[in-house]
JSON list of C-alpha atoms in Angstrom, two decimals:
[
{"chain": "A", "resi": 160, "resn": "MET", "atom": "CA", "xyz": [9.09, -8.98, -13.97]},
{"chain": "A", "resi": 161, "resn": "ASN", "atom": "CA", "xyz": [6.05, -11.19, -14.78]},
{"chain": "A", "resi": 162, "resn": "GLU", "atom": "CA", "xyz": [6.34, -13.63, -11.60]},
{"chain": "A", "resi": 163, "resn": "LYS", "atom": "CA", "xyz": [7.07, -10.38, -9.44]},
{"chain": "A", "resi": 164, "resn": "THR", "atom": "CA", "xyz": [3.94, -9.09, -11.03]},
{"chain": "A", "resi": 165, "resn": "GLN", "atom": "CA", "xyz": [1.78, -11.78, -9.95]},
{"chain": "A", "resi": 166, "resn": "LYS", "atom": "CA", "xyz": [3.20, -11.81, -6.59]},
{"chain": "A", "resi": 167, "resn": "LEU", "atom": "CA", "xyz": [2.43, -8.20, -6.17]},
{"chain": "A", "resi": 168, "resn": "LEU", "atom": "CA", "xyz": [-1.21, -8.58, -7.60]},
{"chain": "A", "resi": 169, "resn": "SER", "atom": "CA", "xyz": [-1.53, -11.45, -5.04]},
{"chain": "A", "resi": 170, "resn": "VAL", "atom": "CA", "xyz": [-1.48, -9.37, -2.08]},
{"chain": "A", "resi": 171, "resn": "LEU", "atom": "CA", "xyz": [-3.51, -6.20, -3.51]},
{"chain": "A", "resi": 172, "resn": "LYS", "atom": "CA", "xyz": [-6.45, -8.27, -4.58]},
{"chain": "A", "resi": 173, "resn": "LEU", "atom": "CA", "xyz": [-6.57, -9.75, -0.83]},
{"chain": "A", "resi": 174, "resn": "GLN", "atom": "CA", "xyz": [-8.68, -6.61, -0.25]},
{"chain": "A", "resi": 175, "resn": "PRO", "atom": "CA", "xyz": [-9.85, -3.56, -1.52]},
{"chain": "A", "resi": 176, "resn": "VAL", "atom": "CA", "xyz": [-8.35, -1.39, 0.92]},
{"chain": "A", "resi": 177, "resn": "VAL", "atom": "CA", "xyz": [-4.85, -1.42, 1.90]},
{"chain": "A", "resi": 178, "resn": "PRO", "atom": "CA", "xyz": [-4.25, 0.28, 5.41]},
{"chain": "A", "resi": 179, "resn": "VAL", "atom": "CA", "xyz": [-1.43, 3.02, 5.28]},
{"chain": "A", "resi": 180, "resn": "LEU", "atom": "CA", "xyz": [-0.29, 3.28, 8.49]},
{"chain": "A", "resi": 181, "resn": "ILE", "atom": "CA", "xyz": [1.98, 5.78, 10.37]},
{"chain": "A", "resi": 182, "resn": "ILE", "atom": "CA", "xyz": [2.97, 4.22, 13.92]},
{"chain": "A", "resi": 183, "resn": "GLU", "atom": "CA", "xyz": [4.25, 6.46, 16.48]},
{"chain": "A", "resi": 184, "resn": "ASP", "atom": "CA", "xyz": [5.12, 3.45, 19.28]},
{"chain": "A", "resi": 185, "resn": "ALA", "atom": "CA", "xyz": [6.06, 0.10, 18.36]},
{"chain": "A", "resi": 186, "resn": "LYS", "atom": "CA", "xyz": [4.08, -1.22, 20.75]},
{"chain": "A", "resi": 187, "resn": "SER", "atom": "CA", "xyz": [0.78, -0.55, 19.30]},
{"chain": "A", "resi": 188, "resn": "ALA", "atom": "CA", "xyz": [1.72, -2.57, 15.78]},
{"chain": "A", "resi": 189, "resn": "VAL", "atom": "CA", "xyz": [1.06, -5.71, 16.74]},
{"chain": "A", "resi": 190, "resn": "PRO", "atom": "CA", "xyz": [-2.48, -5.07, 18.60]},
{"chain": "A", "resi": 191, "resn": "LEU", "atom": "CA", "xyz": [-3.41, -3.33, 15.74]},
{"chain": "A", "resi": 192, "resn": "ALA", "atom": "CA", "xyz": [-2.37, -5.35, 12.90]},
{"chain": "A", "resi": 193, "resn": "ARG", "atom": "CA", "xyz": [-4.28, -8.10, 14.78]},
{"chain": "A", "resi": 194, "resn": "ALA", "atom": "CA", "xyz": [-7.59, -5.70, 14.61]},
{"chain": "A", "resi": 195, "resn": "LEU", "atom": "CA", "xyz": [-7.06, -5.14, 10.86]},
{"chain": "A", "resi": 196, "resn": "VAL", "atom": "CA", "xyz": [-6.79, -8.78, 10.16]},
{"chain": "A", "resi": 197, "resn": "GLU", "atom": "CA", "xyz": [-9.62, -9.45, 11.75]},
{"chain": "A", "resi": 198, "resn": "GLY", "atom": "CA", "xyz": [-11.37, -7.41, 9.84]},
{"chain": "A", "resi": 199, "resn": "GLY", "atom": "CA", "xyz": [-10.19, -8.60, 7.19]},
{"chain": "A", "resi": 200, "resn": "LEU", "atom": "CA", "xyz": [-7.51, -6.39, 5.56]},
{"chain": "A", "resi": 201, "resn": "LYS", "atom": "CA", "xyz": [-4.60, -8.91, 5.89]},
{"chain": "A", "resi": 202, "resn": "ALA", "atom": "CA", "xyz": [-2.35, -6.79, 3.54]},
{"chain": "A", "resi": 203, "resn": "ILE", "atom": "CA", "xyz": [-0.84, -3.64, 6.07]},
{"chain": "A", "resi": 204, "resn": "GLU", "atom": "CA", "xyz": [1.21, -0.96, 4.83]},
{"chain": "A", "resi": 205, "resn": "ILE", "atom": "CA", "xyz": [3.23, 0.09, 7.66]},
{"chain": "A", "resi": 206, "resn": "THR", "atom": "CA", "xyz": [5.10, 3.82, 6.58]},
{"chain": "A", "resi": 207, "resn": "LEU", "atom": "CA", "xyz": [8.89, 4.60, 7.21]},
{"chain": "A", "resi": 208, "resn": "ARG", "atom": "CA", "xyz": [7.91, 8.37, 8.39]},
{"chain": "A", "resi": 209, "resn": "THR", "atom": "CA", "xyz": [8.56, 7.45, 11.68]},
{"chain": "A", "resi": 210, "resn": "PRO", "atom": "CA", "xyz": [11.60, 5.89, 13.94]},
{"chain": "A", "resi": 211, "resn": "ALA", "atom": "CA", "xyz": [9.12, 3.00, 15.18]},
{"chain": "A", "resi": 212, "resn": "ALA", "atom": "CA", "xyz": [8.48, 1.97, 11.73]},
{"chain": "A", "resi": 213, "resn": "LEU", "atom": "CA", "xyz": [11.17, -0.94, 10.90]},
{"chain": "A", "resi": 214, "resn": "ASP", "atom": "CA", "xyz": [10.36, -2.00, 14.65]},
{"chain": "A", "resi": 215, "resn": "ALA", "atom": "CA", "xyz": [6.85, -2.08, 14.14]},
{"chain": "A", "resi": 216, "resn": "ILE", "atom": "CA", "xyz": [7.32, -4.05, 10.57]},
{"chain": "A", "resi": 217, "resn": "ARG", "atom": "CA", "xyz": [9.59, -6.66, 12.01]},
{"chain": "A", "resi": 218, "resn": "ALA", "atom": "CA", "xyz": [6.98, -7.03, 15.30]},
{"chain": "A", "resi": 219, "resn": "VAL", "atom": "CA", "xyz": [4.20, -7.47, 12.61]},
{"chain": "A", "resi": 220, "resn": "SER", "atom": "CA", "xyz": [5.57, -9.47, 10.51]},
{"chain": "A", "resi": 221, "resn": "GLN", "atom": "CA", "xyz": [7.06, -11.94, 13.07]},
{"chain": "A", "resi": 222, "resn": "GLU", "atom": "CA", "xyz": [4.03, -11.79, 15.30]},
{"chain": "A", "resi": 223, "resn": "VAL", "atom": "CA", "xyz": [0.77, -11.27, 13.34]},
{"chain": "A", "resi": 224, "resn": "GLU", "atom": "CA", "xyz": [-0.74, -14.51, 12.13]},
{"chain": "A", "resi": 225, "resn": "GLY", "atom": "CA", "xyz": [-2.33, -13.89, 8.80]},
{"chain": "A", "resi": 226, "resn": "ALA", "atom": "CA", "xyz": [-1.00, -10.29, 8.13]},
{"chain": "A", "resi": 227, "resn": "VAL", "atom": "CA", "xyz": [1.12, -9.48, 5.07]},
{"chain": "A", "resi": 228, "resn": "THR", "atom": "CA", "xyz": [3.37, -6.92, 6.13]},
{"chain": "A", "resi": 229, "resn": "GLY", "atom": "CA", "xyz": [4.33, -4.18, 3.69]},
{"chain": "A", "resi": 230, "resn": "ALA", "atom": "CA", "xyz": [6.99, -0.93, 4.33]},
{"chain": "A", "resi": 231, "resn": "GLY", "atom": "CA", "xyz": [5.94, 2.49, 2.40]},
{"chain": "A", "resi": 232, "resn": "THR", "atom": "CA", "xyz": [7.20, 5.45, 1.99]},
{"chain": "A", "resi": 233, "resn": "ILE", "atom": "CA", "xyz": [10.44, 4.12, 0.92]},
{"chain": "A", "resi": 234, "resn": "LEU", "atom": "CA", "xyz": [12.57, 6.70, -0.65]},
{"chain": "A", "resi": 235, "resn": "ASN", "atom": "CA", "xyz": [15.96, 5.31, -1.36]},
{"chain": "A", "resi": 236, "resn": "ALA", "atom": "CA", "xyz": [17.87, 2.01, -1.48]},
{"chain": "A", "resi": 237, "resn": "LEU", "atom": "CA", "xyz": [18.77, 2.10, 2.12]},
{"chain": "A", "resi": 238, "resn": "HIS", "atom": "CA", "xyz": [15.32, 2.21, 3.03]},
{"chain": "A", "resi": 239, "resn": "TYR", "atom": "CA", "xyz": [14.34, -0.92, 0.61]},
{"chain": "A", "resi": 240, "resn": "GLU", "atom": "CA", "xyz": [17.27, -2.88, 2.25]},
{"chain": "A", "resi": 241, "resn": "ASP", "atom": "CA", "xyz": [16.23, -1.90, 5.83]},
{"chain": "A", "resi": 242, "resn": "ALA", "atom": "CA", "xyz": [12.50, -2.62, 5.24]},
{"chain": "A", "resi": 243, "resn": "VAL", "atom": "CA", "xyz": [13.08, -6.13, 3.75]},
{"chain": "A", "resi": 244, "resn": "GLU", "atom": "CA", "xyz": [15.51, -7.03, 6.52]},
{"chain": "A", "resi": 245, "resn": "ALA", "atom": "CA", "xyz": [13.05, -6.04, 8.82]},
{"chain": "A", "resi": 246, "resn": "GLY", "atom": "CA", "xyz": [10.48, -8.65, 6.87]},
{"chain": "A", "resi": 247, "resn": "ALA", "atom": "CA", "xyz": [8.67, -6.71, 4.61]},
{"chain": "A", "resi": 248, "resn": "GLN", "atom": "CA", "xyz": [7.09, -8.67, 1.81]},
{"chain": "A", "resi": 249, "resn": "PHE", "atom": "CA", "xyz": [6.04, -5.90, -0.10]},
{"chain": "A", "resi": 250, "resn": "ILE", "atom": "CA", "xyz": [7.57, -2.37, -0.99]},
{"chain": "A", "resi": 251, "resn": "VAL", "atom": "CA", "xyz": [5.64, 0.90, -1.60]},
{"chain": "A", "resi": 252, "resn": "SER", "atom": "CA", "xyz": [6.92, 4.21, -2.97]},
{"chain": "A", "resi": 253, "resn": "PRO", "atom": "CA", "xyz": [5.67, 7.44, -3.87]},
{"chain": "A", "resi": 254, "resn": "GLY", "atom": "CA", "xyz": [7.72, 7.76, -6.55]},
{"chain": "A", "resi": 255, "resn": "ALA", "atom": "CA", "xyz": [10.27, 5.92, -8.41]},
{"chain": "A", "resi": 256, "resn": "THR", "atom": "CA", "xyz": [14.10, 6.53, -9.09]},
{"chain": "A", "resi": 257, "resn": "GLY", "atom": "CA", "xyz": [16.72, 4.38, -11.13]},
{"chain": "A", "resi": 258, "resn": "GLU", "atom": "CA", "xyz": [18.10, 3.55, -7.64]},
{"chain": "A", "resi": 259, "resn": "LEU", "atom": "CA", "xyz": [14.72, 1.95, -6.35]},
{"chain": "A", "resi": 260, "resn": "LEU", "atom": "CA", "xyz": [14.41, 0.23, -9.54]},
{"chain": "A", "resi": 261, "resn": "ASP", "atom": "CA", "xyz": [17.69, -1.50, -9.19]},
{"chain": "A", "resi": 262, "resn": "VAL", "atom": "CA", "xyz": [17.31, -2.37, -5.81]},
{"chain": "A", "resi": 263, "resn": "ALA", "atom": "CA", "xyz": [14.12, -3.59, -6.44]},
{"chain": "A", "resi": 264, "resn": "ASP", "atom": "CA", "xyz": [15.48, -6.02, -9.20]},
{"chain": "A", "resi": 265, "resn": "ASP", "atom": "CA", "xyz": [17.89, -7.66, -6.52]},
{"chain": "A", "resi": 266, "resn": "HIS", "atom": "CA", "xyz": [15.19, -8.41, -4.07]},
{"chain": "A", "resi": 267, "resn": "GLU", "atom": "CA", "xyz": [12.00, -10.93, -4.25]},
{"chain": "A", "resi": 268, "resn": "ALA", "atom": "CA", "xyz": [9.77, -7.99, -2.10]},
{"chain": "A", "resi": 269, "resn": "ALA", "atom": "CA", "xyz": [7.47, -7.17, -4.84]},
{"chain": "A", "resi": 270, "resn": "PHE", "atom": "CA", "xyz": [7.43, -3.16, -5.35]},
{"chain": "A", "resi": 271, "resn": "LEU", "atom": "CA", "xyz": [4.62, -1.20, -6.05]},
{"chain": "A", "resi": 272, "resn": "PRO", "atom": "CA", "xyz": [6.09, 2.40, -7.36]},
{"chain": "A", "resi": 273, "resn": "GLY", "atom": "CA", "xyz": [4.25, 5.41, -7.57]},
{"chain": "A", "resi": 274, "resn": "ALA", "atom": "CA", "xyz": [3.62, 7.41, -10.84]},
{"chain": "A", "resi": 275, "resn": "ALA", "atom": "CA", "xyz": [1.53, 10.42, -11.30]},
{"chain": "A", "resi": 276, "resn": "THR", "atom": "CA", "xyz": [1.76, 11.62, -14.99]},
{"chain": "A", "resi": 277, "resn": "SER", "atom": "CA", "xyz": [1.94, 9.98, -18.10]},
{"chain": "A", "resi": 278, "resn": "SER", "atom": "CA", "xyz": [5.22, 10.33, -18.37]},
{"chain": "A", "resi": 279, "resn": "GLU", "atom": "CA", "xyz": [6.23, 8.39, -15.14]},
{"chain": "A", "resi": 280, "resn": "ILE", "atom": "CA", "xyz": [3.65, 5.82, -16.23]},
{"chain": "A", "resi": 281, "resn": "MET", "atom": "CA", "xyz": [5.39, 5.31, -19.32]},
{"chain": "A", "resi": 282, "resn": "GLY", "atom": "CA", "xyz": [8.68, 5.26, -17.79]},
{"chain": "A", "resi": 283, "resn": "LEU", "atom": "CA", "xyz": [7.69, 2.54, -15.19]},
{"chain": "A", "resi": 284, "resn": "LEU", "atom": "CA", "xyz": [6.28, 0.50, -18.48]},
{"chain": "A", "resi": 285, "resn": "GLU", "atom": "CA", "xyz": [9.25, 0.67, -19.78]},
{"chain": "A", "resi": 286, "resn": "GLU", "atom": "CA", "xyz": [10.67, -1.22, -16.76]},
{"chain": "A", "resi": 287, "resn": "GLY", "atom": "CA", "xyz": [8.46, -3.76, -17.03]},
{"chain": "A", "resi": 288, "resn": "TYR", "atom": "CA", "xyz": [5.82, -2.75, -14.18]},
{"chain": "A", "resi": 289, "resn": "GLU", "atom": "CA", "xyz": [2.34, -2.88, -14.86]},
{"chain": "A", "resi": 290, "resn": "VAL", "atom": "CA", "xyz": [0.85, -2.12, -11.47]},
{"chain": "A", "resi": 291, "resn": "MET", "atom": "CA", "xyz": [1.72, 0.85, -10.14]},
{"chain": "A", "resi": 292, "resn": "LYS", "atom": "CA", "xyz": [0.65, 3.04, -7.05]},
{"chain": "A", "resi": 293, "resn": "PHE", "atom": "CA", "xyz": [-1.20, 6.41, -7.96]},
{"chain": "A", "resi": 294, "resn": "PHE", "atom": "CA", "xyz": [-0.01, 9.19, -5.70]},
{"chain": "A", "resi": 295, "resn": "PRO", "atom": "CA", "xyz": [-0.86, 11.53, -4.18]},
{"chain": "A", "resi": 296, "resn": "ALA", "atom": "CA", "xyz": [-4.30, 10.68, -5.81]},
{"chain": "A", "resi": 297, "resn": "GLU", "atom": "CA", "xyz": [-6.67, 13.21, -4.81]},
{"chain": "A", "resi": 298, "resn": "GLN", "atom": "CA", "xyz": [-4.50, 16.19, -5.40]},
{"chain": "A", "resi": 299, "resn": "ALA", "atom": "CA", "xyz": [-3.11, 14.75, -8.26]},
{"chain": "A", "resi": 300, "resn": "GLY", "atom": "CA", "xyz": [-6.51, 14.84, -10.28]},
{"chain": "A", "resi": 301, "resn": "GLY", "atom": "CA", "xyz": [-8.84, 12.39, -8.36]},
{"chain": "A", "resi": 302, "resn": "ALA", "atom": "CA", "xyz": [-10.60, 9.49, -9.81]},
{"chain": "A", "resi": 303, "resn": "ALA", "atom": "CA", "xyz": [-11.50, 11.34, -12.96]},
{"chain": "A", "resi": 304, "resn": "TYR", "atom": "CA", "xyz": [-8.08, 11.85, -13.80]},
{"chain": "A", "resi": 305, "resn": "LEU", "atom": "CA", "xyz": [-7.20, 8.35, -13.13]},
{"chain": "A", "resi": 306, "resn": "LYS", "atom": "CA", "xyz": [-10.33, 7.43, -15.61]},
{"chain": "A", "resi": 307, "resn": "SER", "atom": "CA", "xyz": [-8.94, 9.23, -18.30]},
{"chain": "A", "resi": 308, "resn": "LEU", "atom": "CA", "xyz": [-5.95, 6.73, -17.97]},
{"chain": "A", "resi": 309, "resn": "SER", "atom": "CA", "xyz": [-7.26, 3.85, -18.75]},
{"chain": "A", "resi": 310, "resn": "SER", "atom": "CA", "xyz": [-7.39, 4.16, -22.66]},
{"chain": "A", "resi": 311, "resn": "PRO", "atom": "CA", "xyz": [-4.27, 5.00, -23.41]},
{"chain": "A", "resi": 312, "resn": "PHE", "atom": "CA", "xyz": [-2.67, 3.00, -20.58]},
{"chain": "A", "resi": 313, "resn": "ALA", "atom": "CA", "xyz": [-5.16, -0.27, -21.37]},
{"chain": "A", "resi": 314, "resn": "GLY", "atom": "CA", "xyz": [-3.62, -3.13, -19.11]},
{"chain": "A", "resi": 315, "resn": "THR", "atom": "CA", "xyz": [-2.08, -0.81, -16.59]},
{"chain": "A", "resi": 316, "resn": "LEU", "atom": "CA", "xyz": [-3.47, -0.96, -12.66]},
{"chain": "A", "resi": 317, "resn": "PHE", "atom": "CA", "xyz": [-3.24, 1.34, -10.24]},
{"chain": "A", "resi": 318, "resn": "CYS", "atom": "CA", "xyz": [-3.29, 1.58, -6.07]},
{"chain": "A", "resi": 319, "resn": "PRO", "atom": "CA", "xyz": [-4.54, 5.05, -5.57]},
{"chain": "A", "resi": 320, "resn": "THR", "atom": "CA", "xyz": [-3.70, 6.45, -2.47]},
{"chain": "A", "resi": 321, "resn": "GLY", "atom": "CA", "xyz": [-3.55, 10.05, -0.51]},
{"chain": "A", "resi": 322, "resn": "GLY", "atom": "CA", "xyz": [-6.77, 11.91, 0.22]},
{"chain": "A", "resi": 323, "resn": "ILE", "atom": "CA", "xyz": [-9.13, 8.52, 0.09]},
{"chain": "A", "resi": 324, "resn": "SER", "atom": "CA", "xyz": [-11.57, 8.01, 2.47]},
{"chain": "A", "resi": 325, "resn": "LEU", "atom": "CA", "xyz": [-14.98, 5.97, 2.85]},
{"chain": "A", "resi": 326, "resn": "LYS", "atom": "CA", "xyz": [-16.80, 8.53, 1.25]},
{"chain": "A", "resi": 327, "resn": "ASN", "atom": "CA", "xyz": [-15.02, 8.60, -1.67]},
{"chain": "A", "resi": 328, "resn": "ALA", "atom": "CA", "xyz": [-13.37, 5.20, -1.97]},
{"chain": "A", "resi": 329, "resn": "HIS", "atom": "CA", "xyz": [-16.08, 3.68, -4.52]},
{"chain": "A", "resi": 330, "resn": "ASP", "atom": "CA", "xyz": [-15.17, 6.08, -7.37]},
{"chain": "A", "resi": 331, "resn": "TYR", "atom": "CA", "xyz": [-11.52, 4.66, -7.22]},
{"chain": "A", "resi": 332, "resn": "LEU", "atom": "CA", "xyz": [-12.90, 1.26, -6.46]},
{"chain": "A", "resi": 333, "resn": "SER", "atom": "CA", "xyz": [-15.56, 1.51, -9.42]},
{"chain": "A", "resi": 334, "resn": "LEU", "atom": "CA", "xyz": [-12.87, 1.99, -12.22]},
{"chain": "A", "resi": 335, "resn": "PRO", "atom": "CA", "xyz": [-11.45, -0.68, -14.37]},
{"chain": "A", "resi": 336, "resn": "ASN", "atom": "CA", "xyz": [-7.70, 0.27, -14.07]},
{"chain": "A", "resi": 337, "resn": "VAL", "atom": "CA", "xyz": [-7.70, 0.30, -10.02]},
{"chain": "A", "resi": 338, "resn": "VAL", "atom": "CA", "xyz": [-7.09, -2.82, -8.10]},
{"chain": "A", "resi": 339, "resn": "CYS", "atom": "CA", "xyz": [-7.53, -1.52, -4.78]},
{"chain": "A", "resi": 340, "resn": "VAL", "atom": "CA", "xyz": [-6.73, 1.80, -2.87]},
{"chain": "A", "resi": 341, "resn": "GLY", "atom": "CA", "xyz": [-4.78, 2.56, 0.05]},
{"chain": "A", "resi": 342, "resn": "GLY", "atom": "CA", "xyz": [-6.18, 4.89, 3.24]},
{"chain": "A", "resi": 343, "resn": "SER", "atom": "CA", "xyz": [-5.69, 5.69, 6.46]},
{"chain": "A", "resi": 344, "resn": "TRP", "atom": "CA", "xyz": [-8.87, 5.98, 7.79]},
{"chain": "A", "resi": 345, "resn": "VAL", "atom": "CA", "xyz": [-9.21, 2.50, 8.41]},
{"chain": "A", "resi": 346, "resn": "ALA", "atom": "CA", "xyz": [-6.81, 3.05, 11.77]},
{"chain": "A", "resi": 347, "resn": "PRO", "atom": "CA", "xyz": [-7.64, 6.64, 13.18]},
{"chain": "A", "resi": 348, "resn": "LYS", "atom": "CA", "xyz": [-5.02, 8.48, 15.82]},
{"chain": "A", "resi": 349, "resn": "ASP", "atom": "CA", "xyz": [-7.66, 8.48, 18.10]},
{"chain": "A", "resi": 350, "resn": "LEU", "atom": "CA", "xyz": [-8.59, 5.09, 17.86]},
{"chain": "A", "resi": 351, "resn": "VAL", "atom": "CA", "xyz": [-4.68, 4.12, 18.14]},
{"chain": "A", "resi": 352, "resn": "ALA", "atom": "CA", "xyz": [-4.33, 6.16, 21.23]},
{"chain": "A", "resi": 353, "resn": "SER", "atom": "CA", "xyz": [-6.86, 5.01, 22.84]},
{"chain": "A", "resi": 354, "resn": "GLY", "atom": "CA", "xyz": [-6.31, 1.18, 22.34]},
{"chain": "A", "resi": 355, "resn": "ASP", "atom": "CA", "xyz": [-9.90, 0.95, 20.99]},
{"chain": "A", "resi": 356, "resn": "TRP", "atom": "CA", "xyz": [-9.00, -2.68, 18.67]},
{"chain": "A", "resi": 357, "resn": "ALA", "atom": "CA", "xyz": [-12.47, -3.28, 18.22]},
{"chain": "A", "resi": 358, "resn": "GLY", "atom": "CA", "xyz": [-13.39, -0.10, 16.63]},
{"chain": "A", "resi": 359, "resn": "ILE", "atom": "CA", "xyz": [-10.51, -0.30, 14.15]},
{"chain": "A", "resi": 360, "resn": "THR", "atom": "CA", "xyz": [-12.15, -4.12, 13.44]},
{"chain": "A", "resi": 361, "resn": "LYS", "atom": "CA", "xyz": [-15.07, -2.27, 12.89]},
{"chain": "A", "resi": 362, "resn": "LEU", "atom": "CA", "xyz": [-13.59, 0.20, 10.26]},
{"chain": "A", "resi": 363, "resn": "ALA", "atom": "CA", "xyz": [-11.47, -2.24, 8.80]},
{"chain": "A", "resi": 364, "resn": "ARG", "atom": "CA", "xyz": [-14.57, -4.35, 8.25]},
{"chain": "A", "resi": 365, "resn": "GLU", "atom": "CA", "xyz": [-16.21, -1.75, 6.49]},
{"chain": "A", "resi": 366, "resn": "ALA", "atom": "CA", "xyz": [-13.55, -0.95, 4.08]},
{"chain": "A", "resi": 367, "resn": "PHE", "atom": "CA", "xyz": [-13.25, -4.76, 3.29]},
{"chain": "A", "resi": 368, "resn": "GLU", "atom": "CA", "xyz": [-17.10, -4.85, 2.13]},
{"chain": "A", "resi": 369, "resn": "LEU", "atom": "CA", "xyz": [-16.45, -1.86, -0.13]},
{"chain": "A", "resi": 370, "resn": "ARG", "atom": "CA", "xyz": [-15.67, -3.87, -3.09]},
{"chain": "A", "resi": 371, "resn": "GLY", "atom": "CA", "xyz": [-18.81, -6.18, -2.45]}
]
């Protein structure tokens, strides 16, 4: 598990913000990913919330130089298998089940499981996971809640996602137990629909500079 943890951290430490994308049209995936990479956001999570998601993952993984393609909203083993087959290099889930943990053991792709309570965190620690997604971040208690977990779960790192924006991202990134945050604000629906890739690159660059 330590090798997989290091692989996951090498992805999450590429940037302070991982874009969380809901792609309605697979044709927009490649120019969108290129715009994000140009702005410094190389690790990109494409969620399996639309019929176009797997085609988008496949296109980005094959055609976008520099992109590290991930798949999100993975809810079961079939999702996991399909995402890996499409080219996902890391897998993100809003929670964790025995089925997901088992299938993760069978693949090289790094797995970021979700947790929102102390019991869920303890369960993942028992399985050897030291890096987790904290979801839904704002609704589950926000940065203050996550900060309170840093003492009892020293050494555990989180990627909070859910309700995070440019306005509150720093609240999370300043915490010692946060490795990065996930956010959708870097790819607004209106900019994607209009093909304003320069605008998205600008947002990506602002997000990339948050840690500094």
